Amino acid sequence: MLSFCVAGRYIPPHLRNKDASKNGECDASGWNTAKDAYTSFGNNRGKSAFFNDRGNANRGRFEHGGFGNGGGGGNSRWVEESRDDGDWSKPTPRNERLEHELFSGSNTGINFEKYDDIPVEATGQNCPQHIESFQDVDMGEIIMGNIALSRYTRPTPVQKYAIPIIKSKRDLMACAQTGSGKTAAFLLPVLSQIYTDGPGEALNAAKENGKYGRRKQYPISLVLAPTRELALQIYDEARKFSYRSRVRPCVVYGGADIGQQIRDLERGCHLLVATPGRLVDMMERGKIGLDYCNYLVLDEADRMLDMGFEPQIRRIVEQDTMPPKGIRQTMMFSATFPKEIQILARDFLEDYIFLAVGRVGSTSENITQKVVWVEESDKRSFLLDLLSATGKDSLTLVFVETKKGADALEDFLYREGYACTSIHGDRSQRDREEALNQFRSGKCPILVATAVAARGLDISNVKHVINFDLPSDIEEYVHRIGRTGRVGNLGLATSFFNDKNGNITKDLLDILVEAKQDVPSWLESLAYEHQHKSSNRGRSKRFSGGFGARDYRQTAAGGNAGGFGGRGGGRNQAGHGGNRGFGGGEDLIFGYK
Ligand code: ADP
Ligand code: MG
């Protein structure tokens, strides 16, 4: 029988004795009471009077429970875990070695000024005011210290809006261009909130579990990402922003030794970054419980809700112990958000704000996009020409469609005397990490990659992205070229086009026009022909007005979204084939373990 109460509000140790006397109502039933509270509020009422302000939801929810006696005092096993005790809003002592490790590679004075006048649309009820500087919102001492150490002088546009929205506990679907600082846009406010609120009952649950020899962890926040590399990158950012705090971030992803990841989890896990497949595995092994996960973030959300991942996301979010929407806070981020995915996303969001940050007018200045007609048989020699024209210390990322194609091209370039490496789904996780490191460090300045590298990876100094093979959908194109021209730097994207790429013609043309790029006349005529051939594909112009997407609720079709009731049907109606967005099935592999 469980002899503890998890339904306690977090109370710092110095106040605990006082509270112990109030523990009368806190007995074995505490566990069930807390769980039932979730279920009944979540299902029946969504927001009872008790919960009508999300700001008080967490607190209110636990008011009726005292602080359990699993607080750890006297249990010597937990002495080592003293990290968890104390006031979570106060910084822990400095550690110069760690500080150096975390922040030495940071950003040096990138100028965001030209991002200032880009259009932003925030739609949804009662949208909180945006901020102009990090000082405009109270994120606490730890976060402010880490922002300074990261040398972020001012928030990027998506941060100006997303930070106050998340701080006011609203759900959010945010669409902002690649390289615009979306990671910090969710990590800063979520971590700040965790520091303010403390670990709450998650701490007791983990400790109590530990008493029985099990070491299940109850993260307070979960960030899901589609690829292992992206998960690692988010984890690294999370380590920065949790420096000098009591929050311990962890990362789990497939392809790496699970035993090691389990051992790392067992040292404590408050913020978990995960790819879905490995997370499901960890949940099934009883290593992770999402019972107290108050913050759920889907990075690259449109990819995460696309068909390859959706069942796993539902398994994690809806079919386990995670608090229901309306109780937990849910945030989704991406550079692209097709309407049909927005409709699907409603299942996970409650009364959300849709944030569309205009694609910077200066995308045109930052990324020069070129499309050249190259027949299949000429691609290699064309590539060699481009590479020989590239400066020595700049990095070039070459995208191909298949894993086999990646291996073959890497081999070819190697034989031609280029220092290159590759990253794709048939390579082991260790090889992939190694390849990424060699590329980042400039040892191998050419990286041949499949779609796995398209999403989210932040590698500074990528000067040139080459689409050796163009992808079949335009979102993938946007993400790929977004690997260059990041945060105010200049970049070039060259795409090889031939008759195989007919299906992307119209969308590619739209993108080029919108970003004020030179459009080859053959592309224009092709798009014209194409449009006439397949005159009514029923596809909306996604990127109108310089946004990666618009809130579908604002459009006429959004108004009668009832028509999209069945989820599979919704997407088919929107005119997509079964494999859109998968880069040739690649991510089916990457998403899973
Ligand atoms: P996105 O997810 O939008 O593609 P990232 O979150 O990967 O972009 O951020 C891109 C880069 O910008 C990262 O190196 C990050 O450290 C940096 N960055 C983020 N916010 C700021 C800021 N406010 N000031 C300076 N650099 C920032
Ligand atoms: Mg990102």
XYZ file of C-alpha atoms and ligand atoms in Angstrom:
621
model
C 0.000 0.000 0.000
C 1.255 3.434 -0.767
C 1.922 5.398 2.323
C 2.513 8.810 0.924
C 0.763 11.733 -0.537
C 1.751 13.178 -3.807
C -0.892 15.803 -3.844
C 1.283 18.354 -2.116
C 2.153 21.828 -3.154
C 5.880 22.325 -3.214
C 7.149 23.644 0.074
C 10.782 24.529 0.658
C 12.440 22.514 3.413
C 12.621 25.346 5.887
C 8.846 25.528 5.916
C 8.204 21.837 5.969
C 7.914 21.218 9.671
C 5.245 23.818 9.928
C 3.311 22.104 7.247
C 3.741 18.615 8.564
C 1.138 19.369 11.164
C -1.422 19.935 8.429
C -0.899 16.559 7.013
C -3.954 15.057 8.528
C -5.836 14.555 5.313
C -2.894 13.255 3.497
C -2.906 9.512 3.582
C -2.670 6.598 1.257
C -5.522 7.920 -0.752
C -3.570 10.988 -1.687
C -2.367 9.307 -4.824
C -5.754 8.415 -6.079
C -7.284 11.656 -5.124
C -4.747 13.523 -7.132
C -5.216 11.312 -10.151
C -8.954 11.435 -9.989
C -8.826 15.151 -9.821
C -7.054 15.193 -13.123
C -9.382 12.860 -14.815
C -12.596 14.318 -13.681
C -11.642 17.896 -14.288
C -10.059 17.112 -17.557
C -12.875 15.087 -18.953
C -16.029 16.561 -17.670
C -15.565 20.162 -17.273
C -12.372 21.200 -18.838
C -12.428 24.308 -16.776
C -14.470 24.370 -13.642
C -14.705 27.485 -11.595
C -11.842 26.003 -9.698
C -9.746 26.086 -12.806
C -11.073 28.966 -14.717
C -7.805 30.694 -14.554
C -5.044 28.486 -15.762
C -2.705 30.617 -13.732
C -4.131 29.098 -10.619
C -4.828 25.694 -11.939
C -1.734 23.999 -10.700
C -1.953 25.531 -7.364
C -5.657 25.103 -6.953
C -5.489 21.541 -7.959
C -3.361 20.608 -5.038
C -4.752 22.866 -2.414
C -6.675 20.076 -0.844
C -3.645 17.938 -0.332
C -0.933 18.613 2.166
C 2.685 17.919 1.679
C 3.400 14.235 1.809
C 5.738 12.604 4.171
C 7.838 11.485 1.254
C 9.716 14.732 1.601
C 12.921 12.876 2.040
C 13.977 14.044 5.476
C 15.641 11.219 7.335
C 15.916 8.938 4.362
C 19.609 8.706 3.884
C 19.253 7.306 0.402
C 18.161 10.674 -0.710
C 20.834 12.773 0.841
C 22.698 12.793 -2.447
C 19.631 14.176 -4.101
C 19.777 17.375 -2.158
C 19.878 19.126 -5.511
C 16.111 18.880 -5.518
C 15.630 20.513 -2.171
C 15.694 24.184 -1.429
C 14.145 27.119 -3.160
C 14.011 26.390 -6.881
C 13.829 30.018 -7.788
C 17.271 30.773 -6.346
C 20.458 30.137 -8.296
C 22.783 27.404 -7.095
C 26.514 28.235 -6.810
C 28.573 28.988 -9.897
C 30.682 26.324 -11.510
C 33.272 27.958 -13.700
C 34.266 24.879 -15.581
C 30.681 24.090 -16.514
C 29.977 27.700 -17.313
C 32.839 27.717 -19.739
C 31.726 24.466 -21.321
C 28.159 25.640 -21.757
C 28.624 29.181 -22.887
C 31.975 29.523 -24.576
C 30.578 28.596 -27.964
C 27.796 31.123 -27.649
C 26.630 33.596 -30.058
C 28.703 36.661 -30.538
C 26.745 39.793 -31.006
C 24.381 38.715 -33.750
C 22.336 41.639 -34.840
C 18.621 41.084 -34.847
C 17.757 44.622 -35.672
C 16.614 43.860 -39.145
C 14.081 41.468 -37.735
C 12.378 44.289 -35.913
C 9.768 45.435 -38.346
C 8.581 42.094 -39.602
C 4.847 41.464 -39.442
C 3.487 39.326 -36.646
C -0.033 38.003 -36.316
C -1.254 36.666 -33.020
C -4.765 35.284 -33.202
C -6.945 33.694 -30.566
C -8.782 35.129 -27.599
C -7.177 37.581 -25.195
C -3.693 37.423 -26.495
C -1.203 38.741 -23.938
C 0.871 41.816 -24.797
C 4.213 41.172 -26.402
C 7.481 42.303 -24.885
C 10.271 44.383 -26.370
C 13.120 43.349 -24.132
C 13.882 40.434 -21.859
C 13.542 42.813 -18.925
C 9.882 43.436 -19.740
C 8.843 40.160 -18.217
C 9.796 38.635 -14.929
C 11.587 35.394 -15.682
C 13.567 35.297 -12.469
C 17.198 35.554 -11.613
C 18.397 32.216 -12.992
C 16.991 32.747 -16.470
C 18.180 36.333 -16.665
C 21.679 35.232 -15.689
C 21.735 32.570 -18.365
C 20.398 34.926 -21.020
C 23.302 37.228 -20.222
C 25.811 34.373 -20.338
C 24.385 33.349 -23.728
C 24.950 36.921 -24.867
C 21.397 37.364 -26.041
C 20.894 41.098 -25.923
C 17.320 41.203 -27.112
C 14.524 38.793 -27.876
C 13.914 37.710 -31.469
C 10.398 38.396 -32.813
C 9.059 34.946 -32.016
C 10.486 35.292 -28.513
C 8.872 38.703 -28.006
C 5.470 37.149 -28.500
C 5.875 33.578 -27.348
C 7.498 34.352 -24.002
C 4.598 36.372 -22.549
C 2.041 33.980 -24.077
C 3.691 30.999 -22.422
C 4.280 32.890 -19.172
C 0.565 33.598 -19.010
C -0.059 29.867 -19.275
C -1.695 29.848 -22.645
C -1.435 27.087 -25.187
C 0.384 28.121 -28.316
C 0.862 27.148 -31.920
C 3.749 29.208 -33.248
C 5.004 29.492 -36.747
C 8.248 31.370 -37.286
C 10.955 31.085 -39.833
C 13.931 28.809 -39.533
C 16.795 30.146 -37.466
C 14.701 32.695 -35.610
C 15.234 31.438 -32.081
C 12.242 29.195 -31.498
C 14.100 26.903 -29.080
C 14.744 29.653 -26.565
C 11.214 30.941 -27.187
C 9.867 27.895 -25.369
C 12.769 26.925 -23.110
C 13.077 30.304 -21.404
C 9.465 30.710 -20.243
C 8.937 27.030 -19.457
C 12.084 26.792 -17.350
C 11.346 30.119 -15.709
C 7.933 28.801 -14.714
C 9.427 25.618 -13.310
C 11.897 27.641 -11.248
C 9.088 29.778 -9.882
C 6.714 26.931 -9.097
C 9.237 24.379 -7.878
C 9.038 20.668 -8.571
C 5.678 20.191 -6.894
C 4.483 16.660 -6.487
C 6.725 15.289 -9.227
C 9.584 15.366 -6.764
C 7.724 13.363 -4.161
C 6.576 10.833 -6.693
C 10.120 10.197 -7.854
C 11.430 9.965 -4.333
C 8.686 7.665 -3.233
C 9.323 5.453 -6.180
C 12.966 5.345 -5.302
C 12.186 4.043 -1.845
C 10.885 0.895 -3.396
C 13.950 0.423 -5.482
C 12.323 1.681 -8.626
C 13.627 4.813 -10.070
C 10.936 6.068 -12.303
C 11.316 9.708 -13.208
C 8.498 12.189 -13.492
C 9.597 15.035 -15.755
C 7.767 18.303 -15.297
C 8.301 19.230 -18.902
C 8.565 17.172 -22.063
C 9.958 18.385 -25.375
C 9.371 16.086 -28.340
C 11.462 16.393 -31.482
C 11.503 14.368 -34.677
C 15.180 13.501 -35.009
C 17.889 12.434 -32.656
C 20.213 15.212 -33.673
C 17.588 17.845 -33.056
C 16.761 16.324 -29.685
C 20.435 16.586 -28.737
C 20.596 20.174 -29.867
C 17.539 21.150 -27.819
C 19.028 19.321 -24.868
C 22.211 21.372 -25.181
C 20.182 24.579 -25.147
C 18.244 23.292 -22.144
C 21.516 22.685 -20.310
C 22.453 26.310 -20.861
C 19.215 27.697 -19.559
C 19.103 25.336 -16.603
C 22.612 26.252 -15.503
C 22.650 27.188 -11.784
C 19.185 25.766 -11.319
C 17.861 22.607 -9.693
C 16.380 21.432 -12.949
C 18.143 18.493 -14.487
C 17.513 18.126 -18.216
C 17.867 14.722 -19.884
C 17.653 13.501 -23.436
C 16.568 10.126 -24.815
C 16.662 9.071 -28.436
C 16.928 5.887 -30.399
C 20.038 4.321 -31.835
C 22.082 4.875 -28.718
C 22.660 2.631 -25.723
C 19.420 2.586 -23.772
C 21.131 1.384 -20.595
C 23.224 4.493 -20.443
C 20.221 6.694 -21.018
C 18.332 4.907 -18.251
C 21.215 5.440 -15.849
C 21.289 9.087 -16.741
C 17.546 9.397 -16.178
C 17.920 7.781 -12.804
C 20.098 10.616 -11.655
C 16.996 12.814 -11.908
C 15.033 14.249 -14.777
C 12.880 17.358 -14.653
C 12.938 18.361 -18.270
C 13.040 15.602 -20.833
C 13.879 16.027 -24.493
C 12.928 12.947 -26.481
C 12.247 11.419 -29.831
C 8.888 9.653 -29.692
C 10.003 6.056 -30.303
C 12.545 5.930 -27.532
C 10.233 7.729 -25.147
C 7.505 5.127 -25.653
C 10.107 2.477 -24.910
C 11.136 4.259 -21.693
C 7.496 4.589 -20.652
C 6.850 0.922 -21.270
C 9.885 0.010 -19.216
C 8.496 2.097 -16.361
C 11.416 4.502 -16.430
C 9.379 7.579 -17.232
C 5.981 8.612 -15.920
C 4.277 11.599 -17.452
C 1.781 11.984 -14.627
C 3.154 15.375 -13.622
C 4.198 16.670 -16.973
C 2.753 20.158 -16.935
C 4.482 21.439 -20.044
C 4.423 19.682 -23.367
C 6.349 21.104 -26.309
C 6.281 19.718 -29.845
C 9.177 21.133 -31.799
C 8.860 20.859 -35.571
C 5.235 20.241 -34.724
C 3.893 19.811 -38.227
C 6.323 16.975 -38.744
C 5.486 15.476 -35.371
C 1.797 15.349 -36.190
C 2.265 14.090 -39.680
C 1.412 10.494 -40.329
C 4.719 8.914 -39.420
C 4.644 10.110 -35.844
C 1.019 10.735 -35.058
C 0.228 7.329 -33.520
C 3.198 7.595 -31.191
C 2.330 11.141 -30.222
C -1.198 10.031 -29.366
C 0.186 7.114 -27.414
C 2.382 9.461 -25.384
C 0.004 12.362 -24.954
C -3.455 10.851 -24.921
C -3.201 7.221 -23.957
C -0.990 7.312 -20.930
C -0.860 9.274 -17.727
C -0.088 12.737 -19.017
C -2.415 15.408 -17.627
C -5.098 16.240 -20.202
C -5.078 19.378 -22.290
C -6.386 22.312 -20.371
C -4.505 21.067 -17.325
C -1.099 20.731 -18.892
C 0.176 23.525 -21.099
C 0.887 22.594 -24.709
C 3.124 24.475 -27.129
C 3.878 23.722 -30.760
C 6.606 25.283 -32.853
C 7.545 25.048 -36.484
C 8.506 27.108 -39.481
C 5.659 25.623 -41.479
C 2.139 24.670 -40.454
C -0.080 23.310 -43.193
C -3.733 23.804 -42.502
C -4.579 20.137 -42.314
C -1.988 19.676 -39.585
C -3.363 22.651 -37.685
C -6.721 20.944 -37.690
C -5.201 17.799 -36.295
C -3.302 19.798 -33.703
C -6.543 21.006 -32.143
C -6.814 17.646 -30.432
C -3.875 18.572 -28.260
C -4.518 22.243 -27.596
C -6.942 24.201 -25.477
C -7.980 27.726 -26.334
C -4.678 28.426 -28.012
C -3.016 31.435 -29.518
C -1.812 31.062 -33.078
C 1.326 33.044 -33.660
C 2.562 33.688 -37.168
C 5.802 35.573 -37.364
C 6.295 36.899 -40.836
C 9.099 35.464 -42.770
C 11.567 38.229 -42.620
C 11.563 40.479 -45.608
C 15.249 40.063 -45.214
C 15.082 36.343 -45.975
C 15.650 37.633 -49.437
C 18.763 39.361 -48.256
C 19.892 36.557 -46.003
C 19.370 33.580 -48.262
C 19.936 33.863 -51.965
C 17.934 31.115 -53.631
C 18.969 29.813 -57.003
C 17.234 27.193 -59.066
C 19.167 25.707 -61.956
C 18.116 23.205 -64.550
C 20.417 20.202 -64.287
C 19.735 16.850 -65.912
C 20.193 13.821 -63.683
C 23.322 12.746 -65.558
C 24.967 16.158 -65.172
C 24.369 16.588 -61.479
C 27.730 15.336 -60.287
C 29.847 17.487 -62.526
C 27.663 20.479 -61.771
C 28.176 19.838 -58.092
C 31.943 19.718 -58.512
C 31.829 23.096 -60.211
C 29.877 24.579 -57.346
C 32.176 23.084 -54.741
C 35.314 24.292 -56.395
C 33.874 27.792 -56.380
C 33.200 27.621 -52.644
C 35.494 29.322 -50.157
C 37.731 27.102 -48.057
C 36.357 27.671 -44.611
C 32.689 27.661 -45.391
C 30.444 24.704 -44.860
C 28.332 23.197 -47.603
C 25.340 20.984 -46.955
C 24.237 18.796 -49.861
C 20.770 17.234 -49.713
C 19.921 14.065 -51.555
C 16.720 12.071 -51.549
C 17.810 8.555 -50.598
C 20.216 6.908 -48.209
C 21.825 5.010 -51.017
C 22.170 8.211 -52.958
C 23.889 9.791 -49.974
C 26.438 6.994 -49.686
C 27.111 7.044 -53.394
C 27.602 10.786 -53.530
C 29.843 10.818 -50.474
C 31.977 8.132 -52.064
C 32.156 10.056 -55.305
C 33.196 13.300 -53.610
C 35.745 11.490 -51.529
C 37.281 10.015 -54.650
C 37.368 13.481 -56.125
C 39.468 14.609 -53.191
C 36.914 16.443 -51.075
C 36.835 16.131 -47.302
C 33.242 15.134 -46.840
C 31.019 13.030 -44.673
C 27.398 11.978 -44.648
C 24.409 11.618 -42.411
C 21.421 9.404 -43.064
C 19.254 6.732 -41.540
C 21.389 3.719 -42.365
C 24.364 5.072 -40.453
C 24.733 4.249 -36.785
C 23.925 6.894 -34.266
C 27.576 7.186 -33.352
C 28.581 7.694 -36.975
C 25.898 10.294 -37.391
C 27.031 12.244 -34.371
C 30.625 11.966 -35.471
C 29.714 13.173 -38.963
C 27.870 16.136 -37.544
C 30.810 17.030 -35.324
C 33.293 16.805 -38.155
C 31.070 19.013 -40.239
C 30.465 21.531 -37.471
C 34.145 21.805 -36.702
C 35.036 22.245 -40.359
C 37.126 19.075 -40.527
C 34.781 17.837 -43.205
C 33.317 21.010 -44.679
C 30.929 19.084 -46.926
C 28.050 17.105 -45.491
C 25.878 14.951 -47.712
C 22.530 14.432 -46.023
C 19.061 13.069 -46.437
C 16.001 14.821 -45.028
C 17.100 13.928 -41.511
C 19.283 17.031 -41.405
C 16.616 19.342 -42.742
C 14.769 19.994 -39.548
C 15.958 22.291 -36.865
C 19.698 21.706 -36.899
C 21.507 24.876 -36.000
C 24.977 24.835 -37.483
C 26.583 28.195 -37.770
C 28.581 29.000 -40.842
C 26.687 26.858 -43.326
C 27.232 29.109 -46.315
C 25.708 26.966 -48.991
C 22.825 24.518 -49.088
C 22.657 22.489 -52.283
C 19.538 20.549 -53.177
C 21.237 17.924 -55.292
C 17.807 16.315 -55.307
C 14.884 18.622 -54.678
C 12.359 17.343 -52.138
C 8.835 16.617 -53.237
C 7.151 19.073 -50.936
C 7.733 22.711 -50.304
C 7.820 22.555 -46.503
C 10.815 20.309 -46.745
C 12.426 22.819 -49.106
C 11.853 25.669 -46.659
C 13.400 23.699 -43.817
C 16.388 22.631 -45.880
C 17.353 26.056 -47.086
C 16.794 27.323 -43.559
C 20.009 25.534 -42.560
C 21.849 28.494 -44.038
C 21.398 32.222 -43.554
C 20.745 31.651 -39.878
C 20.262 34.477 -37.396
C 21.233 37.330 -39.597
C 24.059 35.639 -41.520
C 24.187 35.381 -45.273
C 23.575 32.143 -47.118
C 23.144 30.663 -50.523
C 20.802 27.873 -51.556
C 21.152 26.219 -54.941
C 18.641 23.666 -56.186
C 19.053 21.301 -59.110
C 15.814 21.027 -61.010
C 14.750 18.742 -63.856
C 11.609 16.992 -65.108
C 11.517 14.795 -62.049
C 10.586 17.811 -59.944
C 7.383 18.841 -61.657
C 5.296 18.472 -58.525
C 7.075 21.221 -56.616
C 7.117 23.762 -59.460
C 4.237 25.973 -58.440
C 5.096 26.136 -54.761
C 8.734 26.779 -55.508
C 7.797 29.621 -57.782
C 5.609 31.153 -55.056
C 8.440 30.966 -52.552
C 10.931 32.573 -54.906
C 8.554 35.381 -55.814
C 7.698 36.032 -52.229
C 11.353 36.217 -51.205
C 12.011 38.513 -54.158
C 14.448 36.140 -55.785
C 15.364 35.904 -59.433
C 12.957 33.493 -61.065
C 14.249 31.635 -64.121
C 11.851 32.110 -66.991
C 11.679 28.365 -67.680
C 10.397 27.845 -64.154
C 7.673 30.386 -64.712
C 6.492 28.731 -67.900
C 6.654 25.303 -66.297
C 4.566 26.483 -63.384
C 2.083 27.934 -65.814
C 1.822 24.669 -67.716
C 1.625 22.678 -64.553
C -1.164 24.789 -63.195
C -3.164 24.238 -66.324
C -2.596 20.541 -66.373
C -3.708 19.950 -62.832
C -5.904 22.985 -62.600
C -7.676 22.336 -59.362
C -5.570 20.626 -56.805
C -7.476 22.401 -54.103
C -4.310 23.371 -52.386
C -4.269 26.684 -50.675
C -1.412 29.017 -51.193
C 0.354 28.319 -47.979
C 2.869 31.036 -47.812
C 0.730 33.995 -48.662
C 1.719 37.233 -47.070
C 5.133 36.147 -45.947
C 3.969 33.747 -43.277
C 4.862 30.081 -43.030
C 1.160 29.540 -42.346
C -1.924 31.383 -41.215
C -4.284 30.489 -38.423
C -6.756 28.266 -40.219
C -9.444 29.466 -37.791
C -9.268 32.860 -39.470
C -10.070 31.544 -42.908
C -13.483 30.745 -44.320
C -12.755 27.034 -44.345
C -11.613 27.255 -40.751
C -15.014 28.561 -39.776
C -16.691 25.325 -40.688
C -13.973 23.057 -39.567
C -16.647 20.578 -38.619
C -16.164 19.246 -42.094
C -12.821 17.919 -41.025
C -14.173 15.833 -38.211
C -12.598 12.522 -39.160
C -8.911 13.037 -38.916
C -7.658 10.874 -41.730
C -10.357 12.319 -43.889
C -9.332 15.833 -43.052
C -5.979 15.367 -44.565
C -7.115 13.532 -47.586
C -9.637 16.189 -48.337
C -6.877 18.680 -48.246
C -5.387 16.892 -51.139
C -2.292 15.215 -49.814
C -0.965 11.880 -50.794
C 0.071 9.347 -48.261
C 3.721 10.215 -48.052
C 3.942 13.919 -47.922
C 6.668 15.367 -45.835
C 8.644 12.253 -45.264
C 11.583 12.801 -47.497
C 11.229 9.374 -49.028
C 10.192 7.591 -45.891
C 13.393 8.538 -44.158
C 11.780 10.003 -41.102
C 9.785 6.930 -40.454
C 13.088 5.499 -39.499
C 14.432 8.511 -37.730
C 11.353 9.010 -35.722
C 11.466 5.591 -34.327
C 14.265 4.132 -32.330
P 14.858 27.924 -34.871
O 14.423 26.824 -33.949
O 13.871 29.035 -34.946
O 15.248 27.420 -36.230
P 17.072 28.104 -33.049
O 16.276 28.053 -31.807
O 17.803 26.871 -33.456
O 16.167 28.594 -34.267
O 18.062 29.361 -32.878
C 18.998 29.712 -33.832
C 20.217 30.357 -33.191
O 19.884 31.651 -32.670
C 20.789 29.573 -32.035
O 22.182 29.477 -32.190
C 20.450 30.400 -30.821
O 21.402 30.261 -29.788
C 20.423 31.812 -31.384
N 19.528 32.718 -30.660
C 18.283 32.441 -30.216
N 17.726 33.506 -29.600
C 18.643 34.504 -29.644
C 18.673 35.868 -29.179
N 17.630 36.409 -28.539
N 19.801 36.580 -29.399
C 20.862 36.022 -30.052
N 20.894 34.752 -30.517
C 19.809 33.993 -30.330
Mg 14.158 24.827 -34.137
